[in-house]
Short mmCIF file of C-alpha atoms in Angstrom, two decimals:
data_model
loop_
_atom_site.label_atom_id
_atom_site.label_comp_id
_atom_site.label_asym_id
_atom_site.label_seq_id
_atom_site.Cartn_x
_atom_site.Cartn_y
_atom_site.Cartn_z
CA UNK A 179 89.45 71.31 132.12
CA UNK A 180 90.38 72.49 128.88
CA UNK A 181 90.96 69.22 127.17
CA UNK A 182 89.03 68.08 124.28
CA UNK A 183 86.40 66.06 125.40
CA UNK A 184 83.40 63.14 123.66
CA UNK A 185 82.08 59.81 124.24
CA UNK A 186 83.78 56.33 123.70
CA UNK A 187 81.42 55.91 121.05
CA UNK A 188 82.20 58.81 119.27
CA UNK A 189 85.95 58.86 119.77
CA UNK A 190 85.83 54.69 118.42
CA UNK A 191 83.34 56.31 115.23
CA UNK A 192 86.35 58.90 114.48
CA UNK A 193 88.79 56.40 114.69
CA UNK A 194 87.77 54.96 111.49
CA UNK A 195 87.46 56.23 107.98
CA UNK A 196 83.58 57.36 107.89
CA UNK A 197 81.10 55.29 105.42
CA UNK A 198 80.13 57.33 102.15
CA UNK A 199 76.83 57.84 102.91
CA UNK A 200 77.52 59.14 106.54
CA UNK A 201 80.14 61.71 104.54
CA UNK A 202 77.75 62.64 102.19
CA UNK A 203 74.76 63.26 105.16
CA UNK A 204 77.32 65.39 106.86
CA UNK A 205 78.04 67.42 103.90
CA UNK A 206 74.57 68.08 103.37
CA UNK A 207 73.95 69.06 107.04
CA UNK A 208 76.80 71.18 107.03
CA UNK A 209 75.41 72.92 104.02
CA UNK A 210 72.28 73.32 106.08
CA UNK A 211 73.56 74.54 109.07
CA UNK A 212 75.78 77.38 106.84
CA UNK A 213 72.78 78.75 105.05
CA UNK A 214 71.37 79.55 108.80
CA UNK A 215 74.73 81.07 109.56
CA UNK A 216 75.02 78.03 112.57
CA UNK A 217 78.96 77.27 112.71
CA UNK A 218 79.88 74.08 110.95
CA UNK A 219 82.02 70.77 111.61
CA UNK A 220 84.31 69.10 109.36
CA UNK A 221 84.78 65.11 109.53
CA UNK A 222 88.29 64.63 110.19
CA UNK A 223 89.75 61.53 111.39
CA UNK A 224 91.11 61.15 115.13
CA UNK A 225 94.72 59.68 115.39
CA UNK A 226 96.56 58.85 118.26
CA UNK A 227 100.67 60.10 118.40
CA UNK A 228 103.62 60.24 120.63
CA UNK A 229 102.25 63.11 122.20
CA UNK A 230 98.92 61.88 122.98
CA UNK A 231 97.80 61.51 126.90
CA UNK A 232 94.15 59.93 126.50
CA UNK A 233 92.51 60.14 129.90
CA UNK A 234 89.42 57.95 130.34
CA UNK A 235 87.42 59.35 133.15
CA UNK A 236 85.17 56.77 135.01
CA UNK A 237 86.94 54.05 133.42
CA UNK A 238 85.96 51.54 135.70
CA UNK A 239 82.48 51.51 133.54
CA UNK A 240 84.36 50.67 130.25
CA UNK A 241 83.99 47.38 129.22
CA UNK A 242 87.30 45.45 129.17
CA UNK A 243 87.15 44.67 125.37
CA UNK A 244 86.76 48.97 124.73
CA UNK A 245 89.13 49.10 126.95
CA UNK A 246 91.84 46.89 125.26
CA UNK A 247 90.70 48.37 121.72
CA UNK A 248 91.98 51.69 123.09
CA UNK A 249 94.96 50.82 124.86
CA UNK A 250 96.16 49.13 122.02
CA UNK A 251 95.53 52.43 119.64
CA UNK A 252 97.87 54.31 122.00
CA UNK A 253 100.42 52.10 122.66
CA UNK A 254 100.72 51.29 118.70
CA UNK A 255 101.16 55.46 118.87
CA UNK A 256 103.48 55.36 121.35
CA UNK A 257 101.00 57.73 123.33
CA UNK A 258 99.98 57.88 127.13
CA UNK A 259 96.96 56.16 128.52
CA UNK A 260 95.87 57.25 132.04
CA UNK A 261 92.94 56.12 133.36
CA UNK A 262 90.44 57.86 136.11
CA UNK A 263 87.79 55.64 138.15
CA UNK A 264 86.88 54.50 141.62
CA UNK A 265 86.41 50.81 141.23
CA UNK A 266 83.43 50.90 144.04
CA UNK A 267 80.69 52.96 141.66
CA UNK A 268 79.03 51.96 138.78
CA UNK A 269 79.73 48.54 137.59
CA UNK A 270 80.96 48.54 133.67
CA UNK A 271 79.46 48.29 130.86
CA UNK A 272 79.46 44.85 129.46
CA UNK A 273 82.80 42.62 130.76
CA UNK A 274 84.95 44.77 133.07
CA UNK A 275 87.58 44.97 135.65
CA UNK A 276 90.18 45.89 132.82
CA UNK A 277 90.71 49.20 134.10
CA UNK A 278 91.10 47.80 137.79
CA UNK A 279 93.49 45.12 136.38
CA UNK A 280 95.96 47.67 135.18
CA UNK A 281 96.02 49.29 137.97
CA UNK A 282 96.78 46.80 140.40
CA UNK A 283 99.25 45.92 137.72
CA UNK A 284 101.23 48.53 137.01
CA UNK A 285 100.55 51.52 139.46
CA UNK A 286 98.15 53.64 140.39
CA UNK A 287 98.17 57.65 142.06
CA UNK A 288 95.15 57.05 144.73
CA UNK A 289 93.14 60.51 145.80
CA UNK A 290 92.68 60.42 149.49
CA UNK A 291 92.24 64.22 150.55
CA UNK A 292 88.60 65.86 150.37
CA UNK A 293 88.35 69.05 148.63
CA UNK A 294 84.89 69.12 146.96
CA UNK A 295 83.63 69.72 150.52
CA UNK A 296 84.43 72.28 153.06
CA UNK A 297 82.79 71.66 156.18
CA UNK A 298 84.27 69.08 158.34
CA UNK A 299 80.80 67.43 159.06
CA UNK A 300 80.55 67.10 155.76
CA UNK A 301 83.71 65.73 154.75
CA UNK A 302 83.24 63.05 157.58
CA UNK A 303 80.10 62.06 155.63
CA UNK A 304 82.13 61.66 152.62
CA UNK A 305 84.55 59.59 154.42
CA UNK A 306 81.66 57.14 156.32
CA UNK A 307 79.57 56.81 153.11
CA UNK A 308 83.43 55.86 151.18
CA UNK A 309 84.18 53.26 154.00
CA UNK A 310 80.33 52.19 154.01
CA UNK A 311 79.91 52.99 156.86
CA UNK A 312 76.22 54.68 155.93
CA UNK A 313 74.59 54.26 159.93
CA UNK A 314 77.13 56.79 160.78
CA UNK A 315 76.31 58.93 157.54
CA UNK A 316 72.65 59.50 157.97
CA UNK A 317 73.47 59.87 161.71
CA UNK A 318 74.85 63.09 160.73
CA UNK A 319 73.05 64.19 158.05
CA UNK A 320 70.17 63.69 160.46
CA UNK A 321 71.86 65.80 163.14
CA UNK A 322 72.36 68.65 160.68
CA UNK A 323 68.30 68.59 159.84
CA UNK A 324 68.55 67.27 156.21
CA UNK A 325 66.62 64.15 156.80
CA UNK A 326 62.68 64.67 156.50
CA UNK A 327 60.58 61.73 157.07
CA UNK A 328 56.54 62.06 155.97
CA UNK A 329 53.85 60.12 156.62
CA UNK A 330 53.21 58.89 153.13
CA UNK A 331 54.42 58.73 149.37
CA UNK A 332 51.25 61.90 148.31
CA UNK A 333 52.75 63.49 151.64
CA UNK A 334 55.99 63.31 150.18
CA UNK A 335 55.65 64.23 147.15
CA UNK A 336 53.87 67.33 147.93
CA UNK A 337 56.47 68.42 150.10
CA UNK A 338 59.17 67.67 147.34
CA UNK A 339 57.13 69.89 145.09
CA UNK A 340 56.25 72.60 147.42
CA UNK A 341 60.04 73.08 148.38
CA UNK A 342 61.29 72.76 144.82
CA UNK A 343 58.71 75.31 143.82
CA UNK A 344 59.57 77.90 146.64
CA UNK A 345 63.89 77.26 146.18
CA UNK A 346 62.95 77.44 141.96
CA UNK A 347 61.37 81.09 142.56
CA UNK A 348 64.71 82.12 143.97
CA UNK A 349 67.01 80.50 141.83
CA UNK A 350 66.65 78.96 138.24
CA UNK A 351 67.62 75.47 138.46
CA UNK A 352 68.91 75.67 141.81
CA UNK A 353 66.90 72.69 143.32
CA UNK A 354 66.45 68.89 141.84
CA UNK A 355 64.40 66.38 142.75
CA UNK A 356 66.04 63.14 142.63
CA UNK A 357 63.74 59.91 142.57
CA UNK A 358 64.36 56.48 141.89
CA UNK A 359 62.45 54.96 138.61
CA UNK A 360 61.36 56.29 135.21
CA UNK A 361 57.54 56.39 136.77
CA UNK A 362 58.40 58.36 139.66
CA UNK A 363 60.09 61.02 137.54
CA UNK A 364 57.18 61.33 135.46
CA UNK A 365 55.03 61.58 138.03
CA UNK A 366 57.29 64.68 139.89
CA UNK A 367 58.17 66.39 136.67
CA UNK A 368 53.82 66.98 135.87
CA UNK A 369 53.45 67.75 139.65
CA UNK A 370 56.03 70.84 139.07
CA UNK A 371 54.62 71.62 135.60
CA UNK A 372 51.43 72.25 137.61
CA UNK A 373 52.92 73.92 140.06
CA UNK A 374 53.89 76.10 137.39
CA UNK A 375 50.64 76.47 135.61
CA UNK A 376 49.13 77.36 138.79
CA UNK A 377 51.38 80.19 139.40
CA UNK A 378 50.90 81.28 135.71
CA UNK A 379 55.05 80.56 134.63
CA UNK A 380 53.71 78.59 132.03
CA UNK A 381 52.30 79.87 128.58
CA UNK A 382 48.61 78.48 127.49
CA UNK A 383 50.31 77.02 123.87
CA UNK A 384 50.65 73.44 124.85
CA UNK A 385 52.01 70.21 122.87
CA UNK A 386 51.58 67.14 122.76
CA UNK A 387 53.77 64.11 122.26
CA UNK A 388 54.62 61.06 123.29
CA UNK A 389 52.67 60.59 126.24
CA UNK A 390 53.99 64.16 127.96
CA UNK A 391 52.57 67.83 127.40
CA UNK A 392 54.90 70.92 126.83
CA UNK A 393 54.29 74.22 127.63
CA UNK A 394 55.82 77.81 126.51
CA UNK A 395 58.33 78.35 129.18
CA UNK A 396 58.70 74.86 130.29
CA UNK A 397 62.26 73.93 130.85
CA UNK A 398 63.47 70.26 129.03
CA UNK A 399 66.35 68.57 129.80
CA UNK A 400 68.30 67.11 126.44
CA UNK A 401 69.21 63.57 126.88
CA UNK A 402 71.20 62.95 123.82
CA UNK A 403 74.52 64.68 121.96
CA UNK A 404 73.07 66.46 118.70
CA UNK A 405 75.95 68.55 116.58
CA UNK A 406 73.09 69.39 114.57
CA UNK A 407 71.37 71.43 117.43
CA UNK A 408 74.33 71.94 118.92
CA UNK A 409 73.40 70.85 122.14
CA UNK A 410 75.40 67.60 124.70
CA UNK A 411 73.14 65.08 126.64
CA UNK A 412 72.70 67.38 130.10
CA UNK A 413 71.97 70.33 128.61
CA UNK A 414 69.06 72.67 129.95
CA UNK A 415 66.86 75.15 127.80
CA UNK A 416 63.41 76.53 128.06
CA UNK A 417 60.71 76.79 125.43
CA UNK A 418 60.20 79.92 123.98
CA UNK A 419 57.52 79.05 121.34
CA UNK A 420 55.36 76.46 120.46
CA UNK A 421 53.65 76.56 116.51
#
C-alpha cells in the first residue's frame, strides 16, 4: 500500500522533540550525504490529528504498554486507531494481549476468505494448518510431492544446496532455504557460497570479518534500517567490489 510506513521504535523516536546532539549528527550526515549528491532527510516531528488512521500491522506482537502509549497519542488527537493481527502467531513483545483485549472489546472485522492462494488444495492447507489441524496438512502437501525425506542431516543438506543452486541459475533469488537456528544458517549460507565458488559466480577478492568471508558477487542480506545507506532491514544487494 501506499501509506507511509516505519517501525514502532522509530515512529515513538519522532514522537518526541530529538536530543541536540542527535540534531546536530543528523545535520552533519545530511551534509555528507549532499556533497555525494545522495537525497537527504529532514528531522521533523510526527503528530497525530483528526485525520489520522494509524494502522498497526501485526499488532498482536506489540507489547500492551506500546500499545497504550499509542492509543492514547491518537485518541488525545482525536485520530483513528485500527489495529491488524491474528492473535494465534507470534506472541508479543514484552506484556501483551492489549491488542486482543480491544478487540474482543469493542469490535473487530475478521478475514475469513483465502485469496493469497489459488489452488483449492492449497487453500485447504491454509485452512487445516489455521484450524491446527497439521496431520491433514502434510497429508496433502505430501500427496502433491513437496515432502522429501533423506536419510541424514549431510544428505539433506546437500540436497537443499544442490536444488537451491540449480532453481538460483534460473532465477535470482527465486529459491530460500529456510532452517531453524543461527548455526544451521551459517552452515547453509557457506555450503551455497561454495557452490558458487565452484561454479566460478564468485570473484577471487575475498574479506574477512567477523567470523564469515565475502566474496565479489556474493549476495548479503541487510538486517537493519540505515537512512544513511539508504537501505530497510530485508533488503538484498550483491557485492560489486571489495578494496
Amino acid at each position: 500500500s501506499p501509506i507511509t510506513s516505519m517501525t514502532i521504535e522509530s515512529l515513538k523516536f519522532r514522537m518526541k522533540p530529538p536530543p541536540l546532539g542527535y540534531q546536530v549528527k543528523h545535520h552533519l550526515k545530511q551534509l555528507a550525504r549532499a556533497a555525494m549528491d545522495k537525497p537527504t532527510y529532514k528531522i521533523e516531528p510526527f503528530k497525530f490529528d483528526k485525520k489520522t488512521v494509524l494502522i498497526l500491522d501485526e499488532a498482536a506482537m506489540i507489547s500492551t504498554r506500546e500499545l497504550a502509549t499509542l492509543t492514547s497519542a491518537v485518541e488525545k488527537a482525536g485520530g483513528m486507531l485500527i489495529t491488524v493481527f491474528d492473535r494465534k502467531q507470534l506472541q508479543a513483545i514484552g506484556p501483551g494481549g492489549g491488542a486482543a483485549f480491544l478487540a474482543d472489546r469493542h469490535g473487530k472485522a475478521t478475514l475469513t476468505s483465502i485469496v493469497r492462494q489459488k489452488d483449492q488444495k492449497d487453500v485447504e492447507i491454509v485452512k487445516a494448518l489455521a484450524t491446527g489441524d497439521a496431520s491433514n496438512a502434510l497429508k496433502i502437501i505430501a500427496e502433491q510431492g513437496n515432502i522429501h525425506v533423506a536419510r541424514n542431516r549431510e544428505a539433506a543438506i546437500k540436497k537443499l544446496v544442490s536444488d537451491w543452486t540449480a532453481n538460483e541459475a534460473r532465477k535470482r533469488d527465486g529459491a530460500l532455504i529456510f532452517v531453524g537456528t543461527r548455526e544451521d544458517v551459517t552452515v547453509m549460507n557457506k555450503r551455497c557460497q561454495d557452490a558458487r565458488l565452484k561454479a566460478g559466480e564468485l570473484g577471487s577478492t575475498k574479506y574477512r570479518g567477523q567470523g564469515v568471508t565475502f566474496h565479489e558477487k556474493d549476495r548479503v542480506l541487510f538486517t537493519a534500517n540505515s537512512k544513511t545507506l539508504g537501505v530497510q532491514n530485508g533488503s538484498l544487494g550483491t557485492i560489486v567490489d571489495l578494496k
